[in-house]
CSV table of C-alpha atoms and ligand atoms in Angstrom, one decimal:
chain,number,residue,atom,x,y,z
A,288,UNK,CA,-9.9,-107.6,31.9
A,289,UNK,CA,-8.8,-104.3,33.4
A,290,UNK,CA,-8.4,-101.1,31.4
A,291,UNK,CA,-6.9,-97.9,32.7
A,292,UNK,CA,-9.3,-95.1,31.6
A,293,UNK,CA,-7.8,-91.6,31.3
A,294,UNK,CA,-10.9,-89.6,30.4
A,295,UNK,CA,-14.4,-89.6,29.2
A,296,UNK,CA,-15.7,-87.0,26.8
A,297,UNK,CA,-19.3,-86.1,26.0
A,298,UNK,CA,-20.2,-84.3,22.7
A,299,UNK,CA,-23.6,-82.8,22.0
A,300,UNK,CA,-23.8,-83.1,18.2
A,301,UNK,CA,-26.2,-81.9,15.5
A,302,UNK,CA,-26.5,-83.5,12.1
A,303,UNK,CA,-29.1,-82.3,9.5
A,304,UNK,CA,-31.1,-85.1,7.8
A,305,UNK,CA,-31.1,-85.4,4.0
A,306,UNK,CA,-34.9,-85.5,4.2
A,307,UNK,CA,-37.2,-84.6,7.1
A,308,UNK,CA,-38.4,-87.6,9.2
A,309,UNK,CA,-42.0,-87.5,10.3
A,310,UNK,CA,-43.9,-89.9,12.6
A,311,UNK,CA,-47.1,-89.7,14.6
A,312,UNK,CA,-45.0,-87.8,17.1
A,313,UNK,CA,-44.0,-85.0,14.8
A,314,UNK,CA,-41.6,-83.9,12.0
A,315,UNK,CA,-37.8,-83.5,12.5
A,316,UNK,CA,-35.3,-81.9,10.1
A,317,UNK,CA,-32.1,-82.7,12.1
A,318,UNK,CA,-30.9,-85.0,14.8
A,319,UNK,CA,-29.3,-83.8,18.1
A,320,UNK,CA,-27.7,-86.6,20.1
A,321,UNK,CA,-24.8,-87.3,22.5
A,322,UNK,CA,-21.6,-89.0,21.5
A,323,UNK,CA,-19.6,-90.7,24.3
A,324,UNK,CA,-15.9,-91.1,23.8
A,325,UNK,CA,-13.7,-93.0,26.3
A,326,UNK,CA,-9.9,-92.7,26.1
A,327,UNK,CA,-7.7,-95.3,27.6
A,328,UNK,CA,-4.2,-96.6,27.0
A,329,UNK,CA,-4.0,-95.3,23.4
A,330,UNK,CA,-7.4,-96.8,22.5
A,331,UNK,CA,-10.7,-95.0,22.1
A,332,UNK,CA,-14.2,-96.4,22.6
A,333,UNK,CA,-17.3,-94.7,21.2
A,334,UNK,CA,-21.0,-95.0,22.1
A,335,UNK,CA,-24.1,-93.0,21.1
A,336,UNK,CA,-26.9,-91.9,23.3
A,337,UNK,CA,-30.1,-91.9,21.2
A,338,UNK,CA,-32.2,-89.6,23.4
A,339,UNK,CA,-33.7,-86.7,21.4
A,340,UNK,CA,-34.0,-83.0,22.4
A,341,UNK,CA,-37.7,-83.4,23.2
A,342,UNK,CA,-39.3,-86.2,25.3
A,343,UNK,CA,-41.5,-87.5,22.5
A,344,UNK,CA,-40.5,-91.1,21.8
A,345,UNK,CA,-39.4,-91.5,25.4
A,346,UNK,CA,-39.1,-89.3,28.5
A,347,UNK,CA,-35.3,-89.0,28.1
A,348,UNK,CA,-33.8,-86.0,26.4
A,349,UNK,CA,-30.3,-85.0,25.6
A,350,UNK,CA,-30.3,-82.8,28.7
A,351,UNK,CA,-31.5,-85.5,31.1
A,352,UNK,CA,-29.0,-87.9,29.6
A,353,UNK,CA,-26.2,-85.4,29.9
A,354,UNK,CA,-27.1,-84.8,33.6
A,355,UNK,CA,-27.4,-88.5,34.4
A,356,UNK,CA,-24.1,-89.4,32.6
A,357,UNK,CA,-22.2,-86.5,34.2
A,358,UNK,CA,-23.5,-86.9,37.8
A,359,UNK,CA,-24.2,-90.6,38.2
A,360,UNK,CA,-22.9,-92.9,35.4
A,361,UNK,CA,-19.5,-91.4,34.5
A,362,UNK,CA,-18.4,-91.5,38.2
A,363,UNK,CA,-19.1,-95.2,38.2
A,364,UNK,CA,-16.5,-95.7,35.6
A,365,UNK,CA,-14.0,-93.0,36.7
A,366,UNK,CA,-14.3,-93.3,40.4
A,367,UNK,CA,-15.4,-96.9,41.0
A,368,UNK,CA,-13.3,-98.3,38.1
A,369,UNK,CA,-16.3,-100.1,36.5
A,370,UNK,CA,-14.7,-100.5,33.1
A,371,UNK,CA,-16.1,-104.0,32.3
A,372,UNK,CA,-19.5,-103.5,30.5
A,373,UNK,CA,-21.2,-106.3,32.5
A,374,UNK,CA,-20.0,-104.9,35.8
A,375,UNK,CA,-21.1,-101.4,34.7
A,376,UNK,CA,-24.5,-102.7,33.7
A,377,UNK,CA,-25.1,-104.2,37.1
A,378,UNK,CA,-24.0,-101.1,39.1
A,379,UNK,CA,-25.8,-98.7,36.8
A,380,UNK,CA,-29.0,-100.6,37.4
A,381,UNK,CA,-29.2,-99.2,41.0
A,382,UNK,CA,-30.3,-96.0,39.3
A,383,UNK,CA,-33.9,-96.2,38.0
A,384,UNK,CA,-34.7,-95.5,34.4
A,385,UNK,CA,-32.6,-93.5,32.0
A,386,UNK,CA,-31.8,-96.4,29.7
A,387,UNK,CA,-30.5,-94.3,26.8
A,388,UNK,CA,-27.9,-92.6,29.0
A,389,UNK,CA,-26.8,-96.0,30.4
A,390,UNK,CA,-26.7,-97.6,27.0
A,391,UNK,CA,-24.5,-94.8,25.4
A,392,UNK,CA,-21.8,-95.3,28.1
A,393,UNK,CA,-22.1,-99.1,28.1
A,394,UNK,CA,-21.7,-99.2,24.3
A,395,UNK,CA,-18.5,-97.1,24.6
A,396,UNK,CA,-17.2,-99.6,27.1
A,397,UNK,CA,-18.0,-102.5,24.8
A,398,UNK,CA,-16.1,-100.8,21.9
A,399,UNK,CA,-13.1,-100.3,24.2
A,400,UNK,CA,-13.2,-103.9,25.2
A,401,UNK,CA,-13.4,-105.1,21.6
A,402,UNK,CA,-10.4,-102.9,20.6
A,403,UNK,CA,-8.4,-104.1,23.7
A,404,UNK,CA,-9.0,-107.7,22.8
A,405,UNK,CA,-8.6,-107.0,19.1
A,406,UNK,CA,-12.0,-108.5,18.3
A,407,UNK,CA,-15.0,-107.1,16.5
A,408,UNK,CA,-18.0,-106.7,18.8
A,409,UNK,CA,-20.1,-109.4,17.0
A,410,UNK,CA,-17.6,-112.0,18.1
A,411,UNK,CA,-17.7,-110.7,21.7
A,412,UNK,CA,-21.5,-111.0,21.6
A,413,UNK,CA,-21.7,-114.4,20.0
A,414,UNK,CA,-23.1,-113.1,16.8
A,415,UNK,CA,-23.4,-115.4,13.8
A,416,UNK,CA,-24.7,-113.5,10.8
A,417,UNK,CA,-22.0,-111.7,8.7
A,418,UNK,CA,-24.6,-109.8,6.7
A,419,UNK,CA,-27.6,-108.1,8.1
A,420,UNK,CA,-30.9,-107.9,6.2
A,421,UNK,CA,-31.6,-104.2,5.7
A,422,UNK,CA,-35.1,-102.6,5.9
A,423,UNK,CA,-35.9,-98.9,5.7
A,424,UNK,CA,-38.3,-96.8,7.7
A,425,UNK,CA,-40.2,-94.3,5.6
A,426,UNK,CA,-41.7,-91.3,7.4
A,427,UNK,CA,-45.1,-89.7,6.8
A,428,UNK,CA,-44.9,-87.5,3.6
A,429,UNK,CA,-46.8,-84.4,2.5
A,430,UNK,CA,-48.7,-86.5,-0.1
A,431,UNK,CA,-49.4,-90.0,-1.2
A,432,UNK,CA,-47.5,-89.7,-4.6
A,433,UNK,CA,-44.4,-88.4,-2.7
A,434,UNK,CA,-44.7,-91.5,-0.3
A,435,UNK,CA,-45.0,-93.9,-3.3
A,436,UNK,CA,-42.1,-92.2,-5.0
A,437,UNK,CA,-39.8,-92.6,-2.0
A,438,UNK,CA,-40.8,-96.2,-1.5
A,439,UNK,CA,-40.0,-96.9,-5.2
A,440,UNK,CA,-36.5,-95.3,-4.8
A,441,UNK,CA,-35.7,-97.3,-1.6
A,442,UNK,CA,-36.7,-100.5,-3.4
A,443,UNK,CA,-34.4,-99.6,-6.2
A,444,UNK,CA,-31.6,-99.2,-3.7
A,445,UNK,CA,-32.2,-102.8,-2.7
A,446,UNK,CA,-33.9,-102.6,0.7
A,447,UNK,CA,-35.6,-105.9,1.6
A,448,UNK,CA,-38.6,-104.4,3.4
A,449,UNK,CA,-40.4,-101.1,3.7
A,450,UNK,CA,-41.8,-99.8,7.0
A,451,UNK,CA,-44.2,-96.9,6.8
A,452,UNK,CA,-45.2,-94.6,9.7
A,453,UNK,CA,-48.9,-94.4,10.3
A,454,UNK,CA,-51.2,-92.2,12.4
A,455,UNK,CA,-55.0,-91.7,12.4
A,456,UNK,CA,-56.1,-90.7,8.9
A,457,UNK,CA,-52.8,-91.7,7.4
A,458,UNK,CA,-53.3,-95.5,7.7
A,459,UNK,CA,-55.8,-97.6,5.8
A,460,UNK,CA,-55.9,-95.6,2.6
A,461,UNK,CA,-52.1,-95.3,2.6
A,462,UNK,CA,-51.8,-99.1,2.8
A,463,UNK,CA,-54.4,-99.5,0.0
A,464,UNK,CA,-52.4,-97.1,-2.3
A,465,UNK,CA,-49.1,-98.9,-1.6
A,466,UNK,CA,-50.6,-102.3,-2.2
A,467,UNK,CA,-52.0,-101.2,-5.5
A,468,UNK,CA,-48.5,-100.5,-6.8
A,469,UNK,CA,-46.4,-102.8,-4.7
A,470,UNK,CA,-48.6,-105.9,-4.1
A,471,UNK,CA,-45.9,-108.2,-3.0
A,472,UNK,CA,-43.2,-106.3,-1.1
A,473,UNK,CA,-42.5,-106.9,2.6
A,474,UNK,CA,-44.4,-104.1,4.2
A,475,UNK,CA,-45.0,-103.2,7.8
A,476,UNK,CA,-46.5,-100.2,9.6
A,477,UNK,CA,-45.4,-98.4,12.8
A,478,UNK,CA,-47.9,-96.1,14.7
A,479,UNK,CA,-45.6,-95.0,17.6
A,480,UNK,CA,-48.5,-95.3,20.0
A,481,UNK,CA,-50.9,-93.0,18.1
A,482,UNK,CA,-54.1,-95.1,18.7
A,483,UNK,CA,-56.2,-96.4,21.5
A,484,UNK,CA,-58.5,-99.4,21.9
A,485,UNK,CA,-61.3,-97.2,20.7
A,486,UNK,CA,-59.7,-97.5,17.2
A,487,UNK,CA,-59.8,-101.2,17.1
A,488,UNK,CA,-62.1,-101.4,14.1
A,489,UNK,CA,-59.9,-99.1,12.1
A,490,UNK,CA,-56.8,-101.1,13.0
A,491,UNK,CA,-58.5,-104.4,12.1
A,492,UNK,CA,-58.9,-103.1,8.6
A,493,UNK,CA,-55.1,-103.3,8.3
A,494,UNK,CA,-55.5,-107.1,8.3
A,495,UNK,CA,-56.3,-106.8,4.6
A,496,UNK,CA,-52.9,-105.7,3.5
A,497,UNK,CA,-50.7,-108.7,4.4
A,498,UNK,CA,-48.5,-106.6,6.6
A,499,UNK,CA,-45.4,-108.3,8.1
A,500,UNK,CA,-46.3,-106.7,11.4
A,501,UNK,CA,-48.0,-103.7,13.0
A,502,UNK,CA,-45.6,-101.9,15.4
A,503,UNK,CA,-46.7,-100.2,18.6
A,504,UNK,CA,-50.4,-99.2,17.9
A,505,UNK,CA,-51.0,-98.1,21.5
A,506,UNK,CA,-48.9,-96.1,24.1
A,507,UNK,CA,-45.9,-97.7,25.8
A,508,UNK,CA,-47.5,-98.6,29.1
A,509,UNK,CA,-50.4,-100.4,27.6
A,510,UNK,CA,-49.6,-104.2,27.4
A,511,UNK,CA,-53.2,-105.0,28.3
A,512,UNK,CA,-54.9,-103.3,25.3
A,513,UNK,CA,-52.3,-104.6,23.0
A,514,UNK,CA,-53.2,-108.2,24.1
A,515,UNK,CA,-56.9,-107.5,23.5
A,516,UNK,CA,-56.1,-106.2,20.0
A,517,UNK,CA,-53.7,-109.1,19.2
A,518,UNK,CA,-56.4,-111.6,20.0
A,519,UNK,CA,-58.7,-110.0,17.4
A,520,UNK,CA,-56.1,-109.3,14.6
A,521,UNK,CA,-54.6,-111.6,12.1
A,522,UNK,CA,-51.6,-109.3,11.6
A,523,UNK,CA,-48.8,-109.9,14.1
A,524,UNK,CA,-48.3,-107.0,16.5
A,525,UNK,CA,-44.7,-106.0,17.3
A,526,UNK,CA,-43.8,-104.0,20.4
A,527,UNK,CA,-41.2,-101.3,20.4
A,528,UNK,CA,-41.8,-98.5,23.0
A,529,UNK,CA,-43.4,-101.0,25.5
A,530,UNK,CA,-40.4,-103.3,25.7
A,531,UNK,CA,-37.9,-101.9,28.3
A,532,UNK,CA,-36.2,-105.1,29.6
A,533,UNK,CA,-36.3,-108.9,29.7
A,534,UNK,CA,-39.0,-108.5,32.4
A,535,UNK,CA,-41.4,-106.5,30.2
A,536,UNK,CA,-40.6,-108.9,27.3
A,537,UNK,CA,-41.7,-111.8,29.5
A,538,UNK,CA,-44.9,-110.0,30.5
A,539,UNK,CA,-45.7,-109.1,26.9
A,540,UNK,CA,-45.2,-112.6,25.8
A,541,UNK,CA,-47.2,-114.1,28.7
A,542,UNK,CA,-50.1,-111.7,28.0
A,543,UNK,CA,-50.1,-112.3,24.3
A,544,UNK,CA,-49.5,-108.6,23.7
A,545,UNK,CA,-47.5,-109.2,20.6
A,546,UNK,CA,-45.9,-111.9,18.4
A,547,UNK,CA,-42.7,-110.0,17.6
A,548,UNK,CA,-40.3,-107.8,19.6
A,549,UNK,CA,-38.3,-104.9,18.4
A,550,UNK,CA,-35.0,-104.5,20.3
A,551,UNK,CA,-33.3,-101.1,20.5
A,552,UNK,CA,-30.2,-101.0,22.6
A,553,UNK,CA,-30.9,-97.4,23.8
A,554,UNK,CA,-34.5,-98.1,24.8
A,555,UNK,CA,-33.6,-101.2,26.9
A,556,UNK,CA,-30.5,-99.7,28.5
A,557,UNK,CA,-27.6,-101.4,26.8
A,558,UNK,CA,-26.2,-104.5,25.1
A,559,UNK,CA,-26.3,-106.7,28.3
A,560,UNK,CA,-30.1,-106.1,28.6
A,561,UNK,CA,-30.6,-106.4,24.8
A,562,UNK,CA,-28.9,-109.8,24.8
A,563,UNK,CA,-31.0,-111.0,27.8
A,564,UNK,CA,-34.1,-110.1,25.8
A,565,UNK,CA,-32.7,-111.8,22.7
A,566,UNK,CA,-31.9,-115.0,24.7
A,567,UNK,CA,-35.2,-115.1,26.5
A,568,UNK,CA,-37.1,-114.8,23.2
A,569,UNK,CA,-34.8,-117.3,21.5
A,570,UNK,CA,-35.5,-120.0,24.1
A,571,UNK,CA,-39.2,-119.5,23.4
A,572,UNK,CA,-38.9,-119.4,19.7
A,573,UNK,CA,-40.2,-115.8,19.7
A,574,UNK,CA,-38.6,-113.7,17.0
A,575,UNK,CA,-37.0,-110.3,17.4
A,576,UNK,CA,-35.5,-107.7,15.1
A,577,UNK,CA,-33.3,-104.7,15.5
A,578,UNK,CA,-34.9,-101.2,15.6
A,579,UNK,CA,-33.1,-97.9,14.9
A,580,UNK,CA,-33.2,-94.4,16.2
A,581,UNK,CA,-31.8,-92.6,13.1
A,582,UNK,CA,-28.3,-93.1,14.5
A,583,UNK,CA,-25.1,-91.7,13.2
A,584,UNK,CA,-22.6,-94.3,11.9
A,585,UNK,CA,-21.4,-94.9,15.5
A,586,UNK,CA,-24.8,-96.1,16.8
A,587,UNK,CA,-25.6,-97.8,13.5
A,588,UNK,CA,-22.3,-99.8,13.6
A,589,UNK,CA,-23.2,-100.9,17.2
A,590,UNK,CA,-26.6,-102.0,16.0
A,591,UNK,CA,-25.1,-104.1,13.2
A,592,UNK,CA,-23.0,-106.1,15.7
A,593,UNK,CA,-26.1,-106.7,17.9
A,594,UNK,CA,-28.2,-107.7,14.9
A,595,UNK,CA,-25.7,-110.5,14.0
A,596,UNK,CA,-27.2,-112.6,16.9
A,597,UNK,CA,-29.2,-115.6,15.6
A,598,UNK,CA,-32.7,-114.8,16.8
A,599,UNK,CA,-32.9,-111.5,14.8
A,600,UNK,CA,-35.4,-113.0,12.4
A,601,UNK,CA,-36.7,-110.0,10.3
A,602,UNK,CA,-35.2,-107.3,8.2
A,603,UNK,CA,-33.9,-104.6,10.6
A,604,UNK,CA,-34.2,-100.8,10.7
A,605,UNK,CA,-30.7,-100.6,9.6
A,606,UNK,CA,-30.0,-98.6,6.5
A,607,UNK,CA,-27.1,-96.9,4.7
A,608,UNK,CA,-25.4,-93.8,6.1
A,609,UNK,CA,-26.6,-91.8,3.1
A,610,UNK,CA,-30.3,-92.6,3.8
A,611,UNK,CA,-30.1,-90.1,6.7
A,612,UNK,CA,-27.0,-88.0,6.4
A,613,UNK,CA,-25.1,-86.3,3.6
A,614,UNK,CA,-21.9,-86.9,5.6
A,615,UNK,CA,-21.9,-89.5,8.3
A,616,UNK,CA,-19.5,-89.3,11.2
A,617,UNK,CA,-17.7,-92.4,10.2
A,618,UNK,CA,-15.5,-93.9,7.5
A,619,UNK,CA,-16.1,-96.1,5.7
A,620,UNK,CA,-19.8,-95.1,5.4
A,621,UNK,CA,-22.4,-97.9,5.8
A,622,UNK,CA,-23.6,-99.2,2.5
A,623,UNK,CA,-26.2,-101.7,1.1
A,624,UNK,CA,-25.0,-104.7,-0.8
A,625,UNK,CA,-26.7,-105.9,-4.0
A,626,UNK,CA,-28.6,-108.4,-1.9
A,627,UNK,CA,-30.2,-105.7,0.3
A,628,UNK,CA,-27.9,-106.5,3.3
A,629,UNK,CA,-25.2,-104.7,5.3
A,630,UNK,CA,-22.0,-106.3,6.1
A,631,UNK,CA,-21.0,-106.5,9.8
A,632,UNK,CA,-17.7,-104.7,10.2
A,633,UNK,CA,-14.6,-106.9,10.8
A,634,UNK,CA,-12.1,-104.5,12.5
A,635,UNK,CA,-11.9,-104.5,16.3
A,636,UNK,CA,-14.7,-103.0,18.4
A,637,UNK,CA,-17.3,-101.2,16.3
A,638,UNK,CA,-15.1,-101.7,13.3
A,639,UNK,CA,-15.8,-98.2,11.8
A,640,UNK,CA,-13.7,-95.1,12.2
A,641,UNK,CA,-15.3,-91.8,13.6
A,642,UNK,CA,-13.7,-88.8,11.9
A,643,UNK,CA,-12.5,-86.2,14.4
A,644,UNK,CA,-12.9,-83.2,12.1
A,645,UNK,CA,-16.5,-84.1,11.3
A,646,UNK,CA,-17.3,-84.5,15.0
A,647,UNK,CA,-15.8,-81.1,15.7
A,648,UNK,CA,-17.8,-79.5,12.9
A,649,UNK,CA,-21.1,-81.0,14.4
A,650,UNK,CA,-20.4,-80.1,18.0
A,651,UNK,CA,-22.7,-77.9,20.0
A,652,UNK,CA,-21.3,-78.6,23.4
A,653,UNK,CA,-18.3,-80.6,24.7
A,654,UNK,CA,-17.2,-81.6,28.2
A,655,UNK,CA,-14.2,-83.6,29.4
A,656,UNK,CA,-14.2,-85.8,32.6
A,657,UNK,CA,-10.8,-86.9,33.8
A,658,UNK,CA,-9.9,-89.8,36.0
A,659,UNK,CA,-8.2,-88.7,39.2
B,969,OSB,O1,-40.3,-96.1,16.1
B,969,OSB,O2,-38.9,-97.2,15.1
B,969,OSB,C1,-39.3,-96.2,15.6
B,969,OSB,C2,-36.9,-93.3,14.6
B,969,OSB,C3,-37.0,-92.5,15.7
B,969,OSB,C4,-37.8,-92.9,16.7
B,969,OSB,C5,-38.6,-94.1,16.6
B,969,OSB,C6,-38.5,-94.9,15.5
B,969,OSB,C7,-37.7,-94.5,14.5
B,969,OSB,C8,-37.6,-95.2,13.2
B,969,OSB,C9,-36.4,-95.1,12.4
B,969,OSB,O3,-38.5,-95.8,12.7
B,969,OSB,C10,-35.6,-96.3,12.3
B,969,OSB,C11,-34.2,-96.1,11.7
B,969,OSB,O4,-33.3,-95.7,12.4
B,969,OSB,O5,-34.1,-96.4,10.5
B,970,MG,MG1,-41.1,-98.1,16.3
């Protein structure tokens, strides 16, 4: 299908969090990210680039993504007319790395295609679930009582599982305290790479707490030490930062580095790659789930469509708009049902409606690229 694209706009946006978010990488009070808007034949497609201002979770930043989009990726669409997301994916792959930049633009092309075909994205992707099990990621707090209070409040809101962030000295005791009060909840822990194989004995103590999984104990490059740890732990390891593609998924599975894979569309470079990982894992009966990057409603809606695929087997890091932002960019806001799920939008494309005046209010920088 061919679409005549008129222009692509990039927005650098800043939204304050309702509550700070702290991981082993540090504490953040607000989120700065890039919104991609593609205008064509009266329709508009939106994508979100999840890169942060600092290269902490990954090497990409809002500045590197802006540069790569402006100088390399946007020209593929405007000059080489690669408007089909699959074609864009293949051409964009001649450039090494920068998956978050690639994903943001590819997502906007998918939204455009869905709107052109008058179909919600989940249908384009071959999704099946209409409601997505919602889990919440709870950051490191200033004290244990504050953490327990937050967990309690999220459970009241209906979230099906709690993920806590851990780091050395905020790990075993924390799990112990949580299990004293909430012995039966679905609980998992995410270290964002804060440990090394030297910490094996500490990590093995986490086996006591019946965790659903332990996410990314070691740094991204380290499939080998993850496989050594997995052999010695009862708890299933899940890889997030280490999984960059179908290829790294295959290697992680072959090496026994984990038993579960977290898919984030930004980290793997788009929906095409995310679906490859999904399908590869599904054929091997290896479960995946959908991670999050504290997205605005645009990125969150994109994640919902992806998470409707059948091999997403655990509650996802997909929560309500109000868990992060006082005012999300979209209408209607994303909400949790009484069953602790989120409904996949039904309108064409992402199926939610970004609000122009809210985007304007949050904008730090804006640039327009026109087709010639
Ligand atoms: O490791 O999953 C992570 C947020 C930013 C960077 C990394 C991670 C996270 C989260 C938040 O855990 C998940 C969400 O968006 O709800
Ligand atoms: Mg993670």
